[in-house]
Short mmCIF file of C-alpha atoms in Angstrom, two decimals:
data_model
loop_
_atom_site.label_atom_id
_atom_site.label_comp_id
_atom_site.label_asym_id
_atom_site.label_seq_id
_atom_site.Cartn_x
_atom_site.Cartn_y
_atom_site.Cartn_z
CA MET Q 1 -5.61 22.12 5.56
CA LEU Q 2 -3.37 20.60 2.95
CA PRO Q 3 -5.20 17.62 1.18
CA ILE Q 4 -4.11 14.05 1.19
CA GLN Q 5 -3.84 11.93 -1.65
CA PHE Q 6 -3.92 8.38 -0.15
CA SER Q 7 -2.77 5.02 -2.00
CA HIS Q 8 -3.95 1.52 -0.70
CA ALA Q 9 -2.25 -1.60 -0.01
CA ASN Q 10 -2.41 -4.57 -2.48
CA GLY Q 11 -5.81 -6.38 -2.16
CA PHE Q 12 -7.41 -3.75 0.06
CA PRO Q 13 -9.48 -1.03 -1.69
CA ALA Q 14 -9.25 2.28 -0.46
CA GLY Q 15 -12.63 2.07 1.36
CA SER Q 16 -11.08 -0.34 3.97
CA TYR Q 17 -9.39 2.65 5.40
CA GLU Q 18 -12.48 4.93 5.83
CA TYR Q 19 -12.24 4.95 9.62
CA PHE Q 20 -8.68 5.56 9.48
CA PHE Q 21 -9.31 8.72 6.80
CA SER Q 22 -11.82 9.97 9.43
CA LEU Q 23 -9.12 10.35 12.03
CA LEU Q 24 -6.84 12.61 9.88
CA HIS Q 25 -9.32 15.34 10.13
CA PRO Q 26 -9.19 18.34 9.33
CA HIS Q 27 -7.19 17.17 6.08
CA PRO Q 28 -9.42 16.15 3.43
CA VAL Q 29 -8.54 12.45 1.87
CA SER Q 30 -8.91 11.40 -1.47
CA ALA Q 31 -7.77 8.08 -2.82
CA VAL Q 32 -7.98 5.70 -6.03
CA PRO Q 33 -10.61 3.27 -4.87
CA ALA Q 34 -8.60 0.43 -6.35
CA PHE Q 35 -5.49 0.47 -8.53
CA GLY Q 36 -5.07 -1.36 -11.66
CA LEU Q 37 -8.72 -1.51 -12.88
CA GLY Q 38 -10.24 -0.01 -16.11
CA LYS Q 39 -7.58 1.64 -18.10
CA TRP Q 40 -4.81 1.23 -15.93
CA GLN Q 41 -4.20 -2.25 -16.30
CA ILE Q 42 -0.51 -3.70 -15.65
CA THR Q 43 1.25 -5.73 -17.97
CA ASP Q 44 5.04 -5.95 -16.92
CA SER Q 45 5.72 -3.11 -14.24
CA TRP Q 46 3.96 -1.08 -11.99
CA GLU Q 47 4.23 2.09 -13.95
CA PRO Q 48 0.32 2.13 -14.99
CA LEU Q 49 -0.39 2.38 -11.36
CA VAL Q 50 2.20 5.05 -10.90
CA ASP Q 51 0.40 6.78 -14.15
CA GLU Q 52 -3.01 6.29 -12.31
CA LEU Q 53 -1.89 7.88 -9.17
CA ILE Q 54 -0.34 11.01 -10.87
CA HIS Q 55 -3.65 11.23 -13.06
CA GLU Q 56 -5.72 11.10 -9.92
CA THR Q 57 -3.42 13.71 -7.93
CA VAL Q 58 -3.71 16.20 -11.05
CA HIS Q 59 -7.15 15.97 -11.60
CA ARG Q 60 -8.32 16.12 -7.97
CA HIS Q 61 -6.07 18.80 -6.62
CA THR Q 62 -5.30 22.39 -7.62
CA GLY Q 63 -1.91 22.43 -5.61
CA PRO Q 64 0.63 20.20 -3.95
CA VAL Q 65 -0.68 17.51 -1.53
CA ILE Q 66 0.50 15.04 1.27
CA GLY Q 67 0.87 11.96 -0.38
CA ILE Q 68 0.41 9.03 2.00
CA GLY Q 69 0.78 5.39 1.06
CA HIS Q 70 0.35 2.19 2.82
CA SER Q 71 2.63 -0.95 1.49
CA LEU Q 72 2.18 -1.05 -2.29
CA GLY Q 73 0.64 2.58 -1.98
CA GLY Q 74 3.78 3.83 -0.38
CA ILE Q 75 5.96 2.57 -3.23
CA LEU Q 76 3.58 3.95 -5.69
CA THR Q 77 3.50 7.47 -3.92
CA LEU Q 78 7.38 7.38 -3.81
CA LEU Q 79 7.47 6.69 -7.29
CA ALA Q 80 4.96 9.29 -8.26
CA ALA Q 81 6.79 12.17 -6.12
CA SER Q 82 10.03 11.09 -7.86
CA ARG Q 83 8.80 11.72 -11.15
CA ARG Q 84 6.39 14.72 -10.40
CA PRO Q 85 7.74 16.33 -7.12
CA GLU Q 86 5.65 19.44 -7.83
CA LEU Q 87 2.45 17.41 -6.97
CA PHE Q 88 3.68 16.76 -3.61
CA ARG Q 89 4.21 18.95 -0.46
CA GLN Q 90 5.41 15.80 1.85
CA VAL Q 91 5.34 12.24 1.49
CA ILE Q 92 4.50 9.62 4.18
CA LEU Q 93 5.26 6.07 3.63
CA LEU Q 94 3.51 3.42 5.75
CA ASP Q 95 5.78 0.31 5.85
CA PRO Q 96 6.50 0.07 2.14
CA PRO Q 97 8.23 -3.05 0.98
CA ILE Q 98 11.50 -1.68 -0.36
CA LEU Q 99 13.40 -4.94 -0.79
CA GLY Q 100 16.72 -5.81 0.49
CA ARG Q 101 19.70 -6.83 -1.87
CA ASP Q 102 19.60 -10.40 -1.76
CA LEU Q 103 15.74 -10.56 -2.22
CA ARG Q 104 16.12 -8.17 -5.28
CA LEU Q 105 18.61 -10.40 -6.94
CA LEU Q 106 16.51 -13.74 -6.27
CA ILE Q 107 13.40 -11.81 -7.85
CA ARG Q 108 15.22 -10.72 -10.87
CA LEU Q 109 16.54 -14.10 -11.40
CA MET Q 110 13.32 -15.66 -11.03
CA ARG Q 111 11.97 -13.15 -13.52
CA VAL Q 112 14.83 -14.26 -16.03
CA LEU Q 113 13.74 -17.86 -15.52
CA ARG Q 114 10.10 -16.94 -15.76
CA LEU Q 115 9.46 -18.35 -12.42
CA HIS Q 116 8.58 -15.45 -10.42
CA GLU Q 117 4.89 -16.12 -10.34
CA GLN Q 118 5.48 -19.41 -8.99
CA ALA Q 119 8.27 -18.65 -6.66
CA ILE Q 120 6.93 -15.45 -4.76
CA PRO Q 121 5.05 -16.85 -1.73
CA LEU Q 122 2.64 -13.72 -1.69
CA VAL Q 123 1.82 -14.51 -5.20
CA ARG Q 124 0.81 -18.13 -4.47
CA LYS Q 125 -1.04 -16.84 -1.36
CA ALA Q 126 -3.18 -14.39 -3.32
CA LEU Q 127 -3.94 -17.03 -6.18
CA THR Q 128 -5.43 -19.34 -3.45
CA ARG Q 129 -7.47 -17.02 -1.76
CA ARG Q 130 -11.12 -17.68 -1.64
CA ASP Q 131 -12.96 -15.22 -3.66
CA HIS Q 132 -16.59 -16.17 -3.80
CA PHE Q 133 -19.10 -16.01 -1.07
CA ASP Q 134 -22.91 -16.45 -0.77
CA SER Q 135 -23.42 -13.67 1.42
CA ARG Q 136 -21.63 -10.65 3.15
CA GLU Q 137 -22.16 -12.82 6.25
CA ALA Q 138 -20.64 -15.73 4.96
CA ALA Q 139 -17.59 -13.66 4.13
CA THR Q 140 -17.40 -11.99 7.49
CA ALA Q 141 -17.42 -15.13 9.25
CA HIS Q 142 -14.62 -16.57 6.99
CA TRP Q 143 -12.38 -13.54 7.35
CA HIS Q 144 -13.01 -13.25 11.05
CA SER Q 145 -11.64 -16.69 11.58
CA LYS Q 146 -8.22 -15.75 9.66
CA ALA Q 147 -5.36 -15.01 11.81
CA PHE Q 148 -4.46 -12.35 9.40
CA PHE Q 149 -7.48 -10.21 10.47
CA GLN Q 150 -7.23 -11.04 14.25
CA HIS Q 151 -5.63 -7.77 15.30
CA PHE Q 152 -7.71 -5.41 12.86
CA HIS Q 153 -9.55 -2.65 14.52
CA PRO Q 154 -13.14 -3.48 14.61
CA ARG Q 155 -14.26 -0.53 12.65
CA SER Q 156 -11.35 -1.15 10.00
CA PHE Q 157 -12.61 -4.85 9.64
CA GLU Q 158 -16.12 -3.54 9.08
CA ASP Q 159 -14.73 -1.17 6.37
CA TYR Q 160 -12.75 -3.81 4.82
CA VAL Q 161 -15.85 -6.29 4.53
CA ALA Q 162 -17.96 -3.28 3.10
CA HIS Q 163 -15.55 -2.44 0.52
CA ALA Q 164 -13.80 -5.56 -0.49
CA LEU Q 165 -16.85 -7.49 -1.89
CA ILE Q 166 -18.75 -6.78 -5.09
CA PRO Q 167 -21.81 -8.86 -6.58
CA ALA Q 168 -20.73 -11.58 -8.64
CA PRO Q 169 -22.18 -12.20 -12.12
CA ALA Q 170 -23.49 -15.47 -11.11
CA GLY Q 171 -24.80 -14.59 -7.85
CA GLY Q 172 -23.29 -14.00 -4.19
CA PHE Q 173 -20.19 -11.82 -3.99
CA THR Q 174 -16.62 -11.76 -5.16
CA LEU Q 175 -13.58 -9.77 -4.36
CA ALA Q 176 -13.50 -5.96 -5.59
CA ILE Q 177 -9.88 -6.71 -6.35
CA PRO Q 178 -9.65 -9.60 -8.08
CA LYS Q 179 -7.14 -12.22 -6.64
CA THR Q 180 -5.53 -12.71 -10.29
CA LEU Q 181 -4.79 -8.81 -10.26
CA GLU Q 182 -3.62 -8.86 -6.50
CA ALA Q 183 -1.09 -11.73 -7.51
CA LYS Q 184 -0.01 -10.16 -10.67
CA ILE Q 185 1.02 -7.04 -8.66
CA PHE Q 186 2.89 -9.08 -6.16
CA SER Q 187 4.68 -10.67 -9.05
CA LEU Q 188 5.97 -7.38 -10.39
CA THR Q 189 7.22 -5.86 -7.20
CA PRO Q 190 10.11 -3.82 -8.27
CA HIS Q 191 13.52 -5.29 -8.04
CA THR Q 192 15.43 -2.00 -8.07
CA PRO Q 193 15.45 0.51 -5.27
CA PRO Q 194 13.30 3.30 -5.90
CA THR Q 195 14.43 6.63 -6.76
CA THR Q 196 13.31 9.24 -4.02
CA PRO Q 197 12.83 12.78 -4.54
CA THR Q 198 15.09 14.85 -2.54
CA GLN Q 199 13.10 18.24 -3.05
CA VAL Q 200 10.10 16.65 -1.26
CA PRO Q 201 10.18 15.79 2.43
CA VAL Q 202 9.85 12.06 2.88
CA ASP Q 203 8.90 10.06 6.15
CA TYR Q 204 9.19 6.48 6.27
CA LEU Q 205 7.12 4.75 9.08
CA TYR Q 206 8.06 0.93 9.48
CA ALA Q 207 6.65 -1.69 11.63
CA VAL Q 208 8.56 -3.25 14.50
CA PRO Q 209 8.70 -6.13 14.80
CA GLY Q 210 6.39 -7.65 12.20
CA GLY Q 211 6.85 -5.04 9.01
CA ALA Q 212 7.45 -5.65 5.23
CA VAL Q 213 11.43 -5.00 5.68
CA PRO Q 214 13.61 -6.68 8.03
CA ALA Q 215 15.48 -4.65 10.46
CA GLN Q 216 19.05 -5.08 8.93
CA VAL Q 217 17.54 -3.80 5.54
CA ILE Q 218 16.02 -0.53 7.43
CA GLN Q 219 19.30 0.27 8.79
CA ARG Q 220 20.86 -0.18 5.47
CA TYR Q 221 18.37 2.29 3.70
CA LYS Q 222 18.78 4.79 6.64
CA ARG Q 223 22.56 5.08 5.57
CA ARG Q 224 21.41 5.10 1.86
CA TYR Q 225 18.77 7.72 2.18
CA PRO Q 226 19.85 9.97 4.81
CA HIS Q 227 17.25 12.81 3.64
CA ILE Q 228 14.46 10.44 4.65
CA ARG Q 229 13.01 10.58 8.27
CA PHE Q 230 12.68 6.94 9.68
CA THR Q 231 10.07 6.41 12.27
CA PRO Q 232 9.52 2.95 14.08
CA VAL Q 233 5.91 1.93 14.71
CA GLN Q 234 5.12 -0.96 17.06
CA GLY Q 235 2.98 -3.48 15.55
CA GLY Q 236 2.66 -5.54 12.26
CA HIS Q 237 2.70 -4.57 8.70
CA MET Q 238 -1.20 -3.90 8.75
CA PHE Q 239 -0.66 -1.09 11.52
CA PRO Q 240 -2.89 1.66 9.54
CA LEU Q 241 -5.85 -0.76 9.95
CA GLU Q 242 -4.80 -2.60 13.37
CA GLN Q 243 -3.97 0.66 15.16
CA PRO Q 244 -5.70 3.37 13.35
CA ASP Q 245 -6.04 5.97 16.07
CA GLU Q 246 -2.47 5.70 16.95
CA THR Q 247 -1.24 5.80 13.52
CA ALA Q 248 -3.37 8.77 12.67
CA GLN Q 249 -2.09 10.61 15.41
CA LEU Q 250 1.40 9.96 14.60
CA ILE Q 251 0.76 11.20 10.98
CA LEU Q 252 -0.60 14.41 12.14
CA SER Q 253 2.26 14.98 14.15
CA LEU Q 254 4.56 14.13 11.22
CA ILE Q 255 2.81 16.67 8.95
CA ARG Q 256 5.04 19.66 8.34
CA PRO Q 257 3.56 23.07 8.31
CA ALA Q 258 2.75 24.34 4.92
#
């Protein structure tokens, strides 16, 4: 079976998807544990993250892979496949945030004015995240009380708690993906439509009604990218972690024969 190279959403280490990965059997899954750490630090674009994904794909696999990415990971996978199409047999995107024209123009203006880090709601939200807990139990109770996690599959929530925390230098636990890195990644969301690899089959799974991209923008991109196969998924943006069984079954049905 073809191997899968998976790329995670911003703020969610790849280990958060362990249960989801198990459902993609018999395809073996590999993933960057957390983008943007170590030598792959970002400065003014997502390009180092694309470099990291390409490096990981080249060094882990001897032939083309199925590239699957959720949210941030979807855009990184699309950009990697556009730059190095020979590395990918197929690309499956899980609700990637390809922005509409008006939002792209707004973000571009905010960057010119150097206001993007203050003006983008996801950046502000990331910076206000609680990032220290005395114990894993305290973190579990805190996150369990948040509306954001209410629809997570129990196994996905357990995976997130297990992988989202690392020991803090002064004791207790902190976030494995620092909130400052999460905010930086959000602040550098591309404001130009990504190029797409016409020689690699691409599937775009978009959430309805709670996805990252409004319905009217999806319709616009269906016309702009006729070579991409668009498939709606009932649910919200986090559907791979909220509905992992159904999402895995859908992905398996979309994988094209080698």
